[in-house]
Amino acid sequence: QLFRQSGKVAAEHLEEALAVKTEQGGKLYEILIRLGHLKAEDLHALLSRQPGIAAVHLANIAMDRENVKLLPSEVVLRNFSFPIDRLGKLMTAAMVCPLDMEAIAEIQNHTGLSVKPVLCSLDDFYTVVEKYYHIKRNAEAAAGGPPPPGSVAAGSGAVAQQRSRRLPRRPSNRSRMPR
């Protein structure tokens, strides 16, 4: 509904993405981005304007490796979320979509902690996952081709694909990212 109200996604594109989600699974926003119907930057801008959503730039945060250990890569990749802080029974998670209540519930069930979600960009997410989980981006996506159905890029959470430890490469200004 948020996508439709924003005017950033046409109704027919939303229907197409919903069909892919039904067939392959995954997150609606990630499917829209993968299909080229939504820019990652537009998603970030849209979510950052929502009431109560705080945004973080992950490059500006010193990550504690103990916090990173709170979530296995499968949970991180499936939910586009990254643990950035813990204070007692509260974990702060940077999320590409902090409105994703299913993701928040899965993280809470996995950790036993309450989750405070904050917004991060998709590019920031991929950068920290590469750095802290040592997962490389998918070569097919890097070449500009679509990711295979059921791959991590499709957001399906397929364990076999996640074990390949690859992520899709987002089109971006690569000079901004450390090598």
Backbone as CSV, one residue per row, in Angstrom:
resi,resn,N_x,N_y,N_z,CA_x,CA_y,CA_z,C_x,C_y,C_z
1,GLN,0.828,-1.183,0.000,0.000,0.000,0.000,0.878,1.254,0.000
2,LEU,1.967,1.222,0.745,2.889,2.352,0.802,3.462,2.659,-0.582
3,PHE,3.803,1.602,-1.333,4.350,1.787,-2.678,3.316,2.428,-3.596
4,ARG,2.090,1.968,-3.507,1.021,2.486,-4.360,0.744,3.950,-4.029
5,GLN,0.666,4.278,-2.747,0.383,5.645,-2.323,1.492,6.611,-2.707
6,SER,2.711,6.126,-2.740,3.849,7.000,-3.039,3.897,7.412,-4.500
7,GLY,3.270,6.623,-5.368,3.322,6.903,-6.803,4.627,6.452,-7.439
8,LYS,5.494,5.800,-6.679,6.786,5.342,-7.198,6.677,4.035,-7.967
9,VAL,5.588,3.285,-7.737,5.420,1.989,-8.392,4.041,1.945,-9.042
10,ALA,4.019,1.639,-10.335,2.756,1.526,-11.062,2.002,0.284,-10.592
11,ALA,0.689,0.328,-10.669,-0.149,-0.780,-10.205,0.207,-2.089,-10.902
12,GLU,0.466,-2.034,-12.212,0.788,-3.272,-12.942,2.153,-3.832,-12.518
13,HIS,3.087,-2.948,-12.153,4.389,-3.413,-11.672,4.261,-4.052,-10.293
14,LEU,3.399,-3.486,-9.478,3.156,-4.053,-8.158,2.520,-5.431,-8.288
15,GLU,1.565,-5.579,-9.205,0.930,-6.878,-9.444,1.956,-7.902,-9.924
16,GLU,2.846,-7.485,-10.822,3.892,-8.386,-11.319,4.795,-8.846,-10.172
17,ALA,5.190,-7.913,-9.316,6.060,-8.244,-8.191,5.347,-9.160,-7.196
18,LEU,4.062,-8.924,-6.983,3.304,-9.792,-6.081,3.215,-11.211,-6.632
19,ALA,3.095,-11.335,-7.953,3.066,-12.661,-8.581,4.407,-13.376,-8.380
20,VAL,5.505,-12.642,-8.540,6.839,-13.225,-8.324,6.986,-13.636,-6.861
21,LYS,6.513,-12.783,-5.957,6.599,-13.090,-4.521,5.823,-14.366,-4.212
22,THR,4.641,-14.517,-4.794,3.836,-15.717,-4.571,4.537,-16.955,-5.109
23,GLU,5.150,-16.829,-6.282,5.813,-17.961,-6.934,7.151,-18.321,-6.296
24,GLN,7.978,-17.293,-5.998,9.348,-17.537,-5.563,9.616,-17.182,-4.106
25,GLY,8.735,-16.404,-3.496,8.984,-15.918,-2.151,9.866,-14.683,-2.207
26,GLY,10.195,-14.155,-1.057,11.067,-12.993,-0.985,10.340,-11.764,-0.485
27,LYS,11.082,-10.703,-0.405,10.554,-9.425,0.067,10.045,-8.622,-1.125
28,LEU,8.874,-8.029,-0.990,8.260,-7.295,-2.091,9.162,-6.169,-2.580
29,TYR,9.742,-5.402,-1.667,10.588,-4.288,-2.076,11.814,-4.771,-2.847
30,GLU,12.392,-5.897,-2.431,13.574,-6.421,-3.111,13.216,-6.899,-4.509
31,ILE,12.049,-7.511,-4.654,11.582,-7.977,-5.967,11.349,-6.779,-6.883
32,LEU,10.709,-5.735,-6.362,10.476,-4.524,-7.169,11.796,-3.921,-7.644
33,ILE,12.788,-3.905,-6.773,14.101,-3.369,-7.142,14.757,-4.262,-8.192
34,ARG,14.713,-5.569,-7.959,15.341,-6.521,-8.879,14.714,-6.460,-10.268
35,LEU,13.386,-6.263,-10.318,12.690,-6.177,-11.603,12.868,-4.818,-12.281
36,GLY,13.476,-3.871,-11.569,13.705,-2.548,-12.140,12.514,-1.614,-12.018
37,HIS,11.554,-1.957,-11.167,10.357,-1.136,-10.999,10.467,-0.137,-9.851
38,LEU,11.533,-0.247,-9.071,11.759,0.649,-7.947,13.260,0.794,-7.761
39,LYS,13.700,2.006,-7.559,15.116,2.247,-7.286,15.341,2.108,-5.781
40,ALA,16.485,1.526,-5.420,16.823,1.368,-4.004,16.825,2.724,-3.302
41,GLU,17.286,3.746,-3.991,17.334,5.084,-3.400,15.929,5.616,-3.136
42,ASP,14.980,5.300,-4.033,13.596,5.738,-3.828,12.965,5.023,-2.635
43,LEU,13.275,3.735,-2.479,12.781,2.996,-1.311,13.301,3.643,-0.036
44,HIS,14.596,3.923,-0.003,15.203,4.531,1.180,14.578,5.899,1.467
45,ALA,14.407,6.707,0.439,13.808,8.038,0.622,12.365,7.933,1.127
46,LEU,11.608,7.000,0.572,10.225,6.800,0.977,10.138,6.381,2.436
47,LEU,10.945,5.419,2.820,10.908,4.932,4.205,11.437,5.963,5.192
48,SER,12.420,6.755,4.776,12.984,7.750,5.701,11.994,8.868,6.011
49,ARG,10.971,9.018,5.202,9.939,10.031,5.447,8.799,9.520,6.325
50,GLN,8.832,8.256,6.700,7.768,7.692,7.530,7.972,8.103,8.988
51,PRO,6.875,8.380,9.686,6.991,8.783,11.097,7.645,7.692,11.946
52,GLY,8.543,8.101,12.822,9.165,7.184,13.763,10.300,6.348,13.205
53,ILE,10.691,6.583,11.957,11.775,5.803,11.344,13.072,6.608,11.433
54,ALA,14.035,6.064,12.163,15.361,6.675,12.243,16.245,6.024,11.193
55,ALA,17.102,6.801,10.562,18.003,6.276,9.528,19.442,6.351,10.018
56,VAL,20.239,5.348,9.616,21.653,5.325,9.957,22.466,5.088,8.692
57,HIS,23.672,5.615,8.705,24.642,5.335,7.638,25.654,4.390,8.274
58,LEU,25.647,3.129,7.841,26.419,2.097,8.525,27.919,2.329,8.494
59,ALA,28.414,3.076,7.528,29.848,3.359,7.476,30.282,4.211,8.669
60,ASN,29.333,4.909,9.292,29.645,5.778,10.422,29.521,5.082,11.774
61,ILE,29.230,3.784,11.766,29.015,3.064,13.017,30.137,2.054,13.240
62,ALA,30.717,2.094,14.411,31.740,1.101,14.770,31.008,-0.173,15.174
63,MET,31.204,-1.228,14.422,30.503,-2.488,14.665,31.276,-3.345,15.655
64,ASP,30.568,-3.917,16.607,31.123,-4.864,17.565,30.861,-6.265,17.015
65,ARG,31.920,-7.033,16.814,31.768,-8.376,16.229,30.897,-9.285,17.095
66,GLU,30.807,-9.030,18.385,29.910,-9.819,19.244,28.458,-9.588,18.853
67,ASN,28.129,-8.360,18.474,26.763,-8.081,18.016,26.487,-8.770,16.687
68,VAL,27.474,-8.792,15.816,27.321,-9.442,14.518,26.983,-10.918,14.703
69,LYS,27.546,-11.534,15.736,27.319,-12.963,15.995,25.886,-13.258,16.445
70,LEU,25.118,-12.226,16.782,23.744,-12.445,17.227,22.864,-13.064,16.148
71,LEU,23.172,-12.772,14.888,22.354,-13.296,13.788,23.215,-14.043,12.783
72,PRO,22.807,-15.249,12.417,23.530,-15.967,11.360,23.240,-15.342,10.001
73,SER,24.118,-15.587,9.052,23.987,-14.971,7.730,22.647,-15.281,7.073
74,GLU,22.104,-16.476,7.297,20.821,-16.835,6.671,19.706,-15.891,7.101
75,VAL,19.671,-15.566,8.392,18.645,-14.663,8.917,18.891,-13.244,8.399
76,VAL,20.144,-12.834,8.395,20.510,-11.501,7.909,20.090,-11.331,6.453
77,LEU,20.441,-12.297,5.608,20.138,-12.203,4.181,18.647,-12.281,3.899
78,ARG,17.953,-13.151,4.591,16.522,-13.335,4.355,15.733,-12.085,4.731
79,ASN,16.215,-11.376,5.756,15.458,-10.235,6.283,16.066,-8.875,5.966
80,PHE,17.165,-8.857,5.225,17.832,-7.597,4.887,18.008,-6.756,6.152
81,SER,18.567,-7.394,7.177,18.762,-6.742,8.471,20.151,-7.074,8.996
82,PHE,20.674,-6.200,9.843,22.029,-6.360,10.353,22.075,-5.873,11.793
83,PRO,22.560,-6.701,12.730,22.623,-6.274,14.136,23.737,-5.252,14.356
84,ILE,23.377,-4.091,14.891,24.405,-3.062,15.069,24.694,-2.724,16.523
85,ASP,23.763,-3.062,17.438,24.005,-2.726,18.837,23.128,-3.599,19.722
86,ARG,23.582,-3.761,20.953,22.798,-4.483,21.946,22.999,-3.806,23.282
87,LEU,21.896,-3.587,23.960,21.919,-3.034,25.308,20.952,-3.866,26.130
88,GLY,21.480,-4.747,26.946,20.632,-5.636,27.722,19.819,-6.548,26.816
89,LYS,18.512,-6.452,26.926,17.599,-7.296,26.133,17.079,-6.576,24.888
90,LEU,17.745,-5.488,24.485,17.329,-4.727,23.306,18.440,-4.746,22.263
91,MET,18.098,-5.210,21.079,19.052,-5.205,19.971,18.579,-4.177,18.947
92,THR,19.500,-3.326,18.509,19.210,-2.405,17.414,19.637,-3.081,16.125
93,ALA,18.716,-3.138,15.170,18.994,-3.782,13.885,18.811,-2.771,12.770
94,ALA,19.851,-2.619,11.947,19.729,-1.798,10.741,18.997,-2.652,9.714
95,MET,17.951,-2.093,9.129,17.115,-2.842,8.194,16.855,-2.017,6.938
96,VAL,16.831,-2.700,5.806,16.482,-2.026,4.560,15.023,-1.584,4.617
97,CYS,14.183,-2.360,5.315,12.776,-1.984,5.514,12.410,-2.193,6.981
98,PRO,12.560,-1.164,7.808,12.260,-1.311,9.233,10.770,-1.452,9.539
99,LEU,9.925,-1.416,8.517,8.492,-1.639,8.702,8.127,-3.109,8.513
100,ASP,9.103,-3.944,8.202,8.886,-5.369,7.932,8.686,-6.115,9.251
101,MET,7.420,-6.247,9.656,7.104,-6.863,10.947,7.433,-8.354,10.970
102,GLU,7.343,-9.034,9.832,7.722,-10.455,9.786,9.218,-10.621,10.074
103,ALA,10.021,-9.745,9.504,11.469,-9.804,9.739,11.786,-9.521,11.203
104,ILE,11.142,-8.520,11.758,11.376,-8.180,13.165,10.988,-9.351,14.058
105,ALA,9.858,-9.991,13.777,9.411,-11.140,14.570,10.410,-12.293,14.462
106,GLU,10.925,-12.562,13.264,11.898,-13.643,13.108,13.179,-13.345,13.886
107,ILE,13.634,-12.100,13.825,14.852,-11.722,14.554,14.627,-11.865,16.064
108,GLN,13.475,-11.415,16.537,13.170,-11.540,17.965,13.101,-13.003,18.383
109,ASN,12.464,-13.835,17.567,12.373,-15.265,17.889,13.745,-15.922,17.893
110,HIS,14.596,-15.508,16.966,15.927,-16.109,16.870,16.833,-15.701,18.029
111,THR,16.760,-14.438,18.434,17.685,-13.928,19.452,17.119,-13.926,20.866
112,GLY,15.798,-13.908,20.972,15.193,-13.758,22.288,15.253,-12.327,22.798
113,LEU,15.648,-11.403,21.928,15.775,-9.990,22.296,14.666,-9.169,21.658
114,SER,14.337,-8.046,22.273,13.470,-7.066,21.617,14.298,-6.396,20.536
115,VAL,13.645,-5.973,19.459,14.360,-5.376,18.333,13.896,-3.945,18.121
116,LYS,14.879,-3.060,18.062,14.636,-1.671,17.681,15.149,-1.524,16.248
117,PRO,14.244,-1.415,15.263,14.700,-1.310,13.875,15.042,0.127,13.499
118,VAL,16.112,0.275,12.728,16.471,1.559,12.138,16.712,1.327,10.649
119,LEU,16.551,2.351,9.870,16.660,2.270,8.417,18.108,2.370,7.956
120,CYS,18.473,1.502,6.997,19.760,1.631,6.308,19.512,1.456,4.817
121,SER,20.418,1.945,4.013,20.265,1.797,2.566,20.636,0.382,2.145
122,LEU,20.153,-0.032,0.997,20.467,-1.354,0.471,21.964,-1.487,0.204
123,ASP,22.571,-0.457,-0.335,24.020,-0.489,-0.583,24.806,-0.628,0.714
124,ASP,24.410,0.105,1.756,25.065,-0.033,3.067,24.917,-1.459,3.594
125,PHE,23.722,-2.010,3.441,23.476,-3.377,3.900,24.436,-4.346,3.220
126,TYR,24.523,-4.279,1.886,25.398,-5.197,1.153,26.862,-5.008,1.558
127,THR,27.259,-3.775,1.798,28.645,-3.497,2.177,28.994,-4.136,3.522
128,VAL,28.124,-3.979,4.529,28.443,-4.556,5.834,28.343,-6.084,5.826
129,VAL,27.431,-6.625,5.018,27.331,-8.086,4.929,28.599,-8.652,4.302
130,GLU,29.104,-7.983,3.279,30.362,-8.424,2.671,31.507,-8.338,3.688
131,LYS,31.541,-7.258,4.451,32.642,-7.039,5.383,32.590,-7.977,6.592
132,TYR,31.431,-8.132,7.206,31.345,-8.863,8.467,30.965,-10.335,8.311
133,TYR,30.272,-10.677,7.230,29.913,-12.078,7.007,30.743,-12.697,5.887
134,HIS,31.579,-11.905,5.245,32.477,-12.372,4.189,31.720,-13.068,3.061
135,ILE,30.596,-12.471,2.688,29.772,-13.017,1.617,29.954,-12.139,0.388
136,LYS,30.391,-12.747,-0.693,30.624,-12.010,-1.932,29.331,-11.908,-2.729
137,ARG,29.258,-10.881,-3.545,28.069,-10.682,-4.368,28.050,-11.632,-5.552
138,ASN,26.858,-11.941,-6.011,26.614,-12.890,-7.099,27.206,-12.400,-8.417
139,ALA,28.008,-13.211,-9.064,28.677,-12.837,-10.318,27.676,-12.603,-11.440
140,GLU,26.566,-13.367,-11.477,25.576,-13.171,-12.544,24.953,-11.781,-12.451
141,ALA,24.605,-11.391,-11.222,24.011,-10.073,-11.029,25.024,-8.983,-11.325
142,ALA,26.306,-9.233,-11.016,27.344,-8.243,-11.282,27.476,-7.993,-12.773
143,ALA,27.218,-9.017,-13.577,27.313,-8.877,-15.027,26.070,-8.232,-15.611
144,GLY,25.096,-7.910,-14.750,23.890,-7.239,-15.220,22.748,-8.185,-15.505
145,GLY,22.970,-9.479,-15.378,21.908,-10.440,-15.629,21.041,-10.614,-14.410
146,PRO,19.838,-11.166,-14.616,18.959,-11.370,-13.471,19.458,-12.520,-12.612
147,PRO,19.225,-12.436,-11.317,19.618,-13.542,-10.454,18.734,-14.739,-10.724
148,PRO,19.228,-15.931,-10.525,18.425,-17.111,-10.766,17.275,-17.193,-9.782
149,PRO,16.127,-17.768,-10.200,15.001,-17.919,-9.280,15.429,-18.713,-8.057
150,GLY,14.964,-18.260,-6.895,15.277,-18.957,-5.663,16.640,-18.645,-5.107
151,SER,17.389,-17.734,-5.715,18.717,-17.397,-5.209,18.591,-16.446,-4.036
152,VAL,19.687,-16.189,-3.367,19.693,-15.214,-2.280,19.230,-13.869,-2.808
153,ALA,19.595,-13.548,-4.044,19.191,-12.280,-4.631,17.688,-12.172,-4.720
154,ALA,17.008,-13.296,-4.892,15.558,-13.283,-4.957,14.936,-13.165,-3.575
155,GLY,15.774,-13.192,-2.538,15.276,-13.021,-1.184,14.526,-14.242,-0.672
156,SER,14.721,-15.390,-1.295,13.940,-16.565,-0.945,14.409,-17.215,0.329
157,GLY,15.658,-16.998,0.699,16.183,-17.642,1.884,16.517,-19.108,1.651
158,ALA,16.627,-19.519,0.405,16.945,-20.911,0.111,18.307,-21.248,0.696
159,VAL,18.331,-22.235,1.569,19.555,-22.568,2.294,20.678,-22.964,1.345
160,ALA,20.365,-23.745,0.320,21.411,-24.181,-0.610,22.066,-22.982,-1.281
161,GLN,21.280,-21.997,-1.651,21.849,-20.820,-2.299,22.622,-19.976,-1.290
162,GLN,22.142,-19.892,-0.060,22.835,-19.098,0.939,24.178,-19.719,1.275
163,ARG,24.262,-21.025,1.205,25.537,-21.674,1.474,26.575,-21.321,0.432
164,SER,26.110,-20.894,-0.761,27.078,-20.478,-1.772,27.747,-19.172,-1.363
165,ARG,27.172,-18.491,-0.344,27.743,-17.294,0.258,27.990,-16.195,-0.766
166,ARG,26.963,-15.921,-1.554,27.061,-14.866,-2.558,25.864,-13.933,-2.454
167,LEU,26.085,-12.679,-2.816,25.043,-11.664,-2.858,24.982,-11.072,-4.255
168,PRO,23.821,-10.504,-4.632,23.771,-9.817,-5.921,24.536,-8.504,-5.844
169,ARG,25.144,-8.114,-6.910,25.836,-6.829,-6.963,24.820,-5.778,-7.360
170,ARG,24.709,-4.757,-6.530,23.803,-3.654,-6.813,24.499,-2.677,-7.739
171,PRO,23.791,-2.179,-8.742,24.411,-1.146,-9.562,24.628,0.090,-8.701
172,SER,25.841,0.502,-8.581,26.139,1.681,-7.770,27.478,2.242,-8.201
173,ASN,27.825,3.328,-7.592,29.113,3.937,-7.829,30.133,3.155,-7.013
174,ARG,30.811,2.210,-7.615,31.716,1.308,-6.912,32.886,2.054,-6.293
175,SER,33.188,3.244,-6.784,34.320,3.963,-6.220,34.069,4.379,-4.777
176,ARG,32.781,4.392,-4.354,32.464,4.764,-2.980,32.735,3.633,-2.011
177,MET,32.737,2.403,-2.504,32.879,1.267,-1.617,34.327,0.853,-1.487
178,PRO,34.749,0.549,-0.252,36.135,0.083,-0.072,36.321,-1.286,-0.699
179,ARG,37.509,-1.551,-1.151,37.801,-2.847,-1.789,38.528,-3.730,-0.837
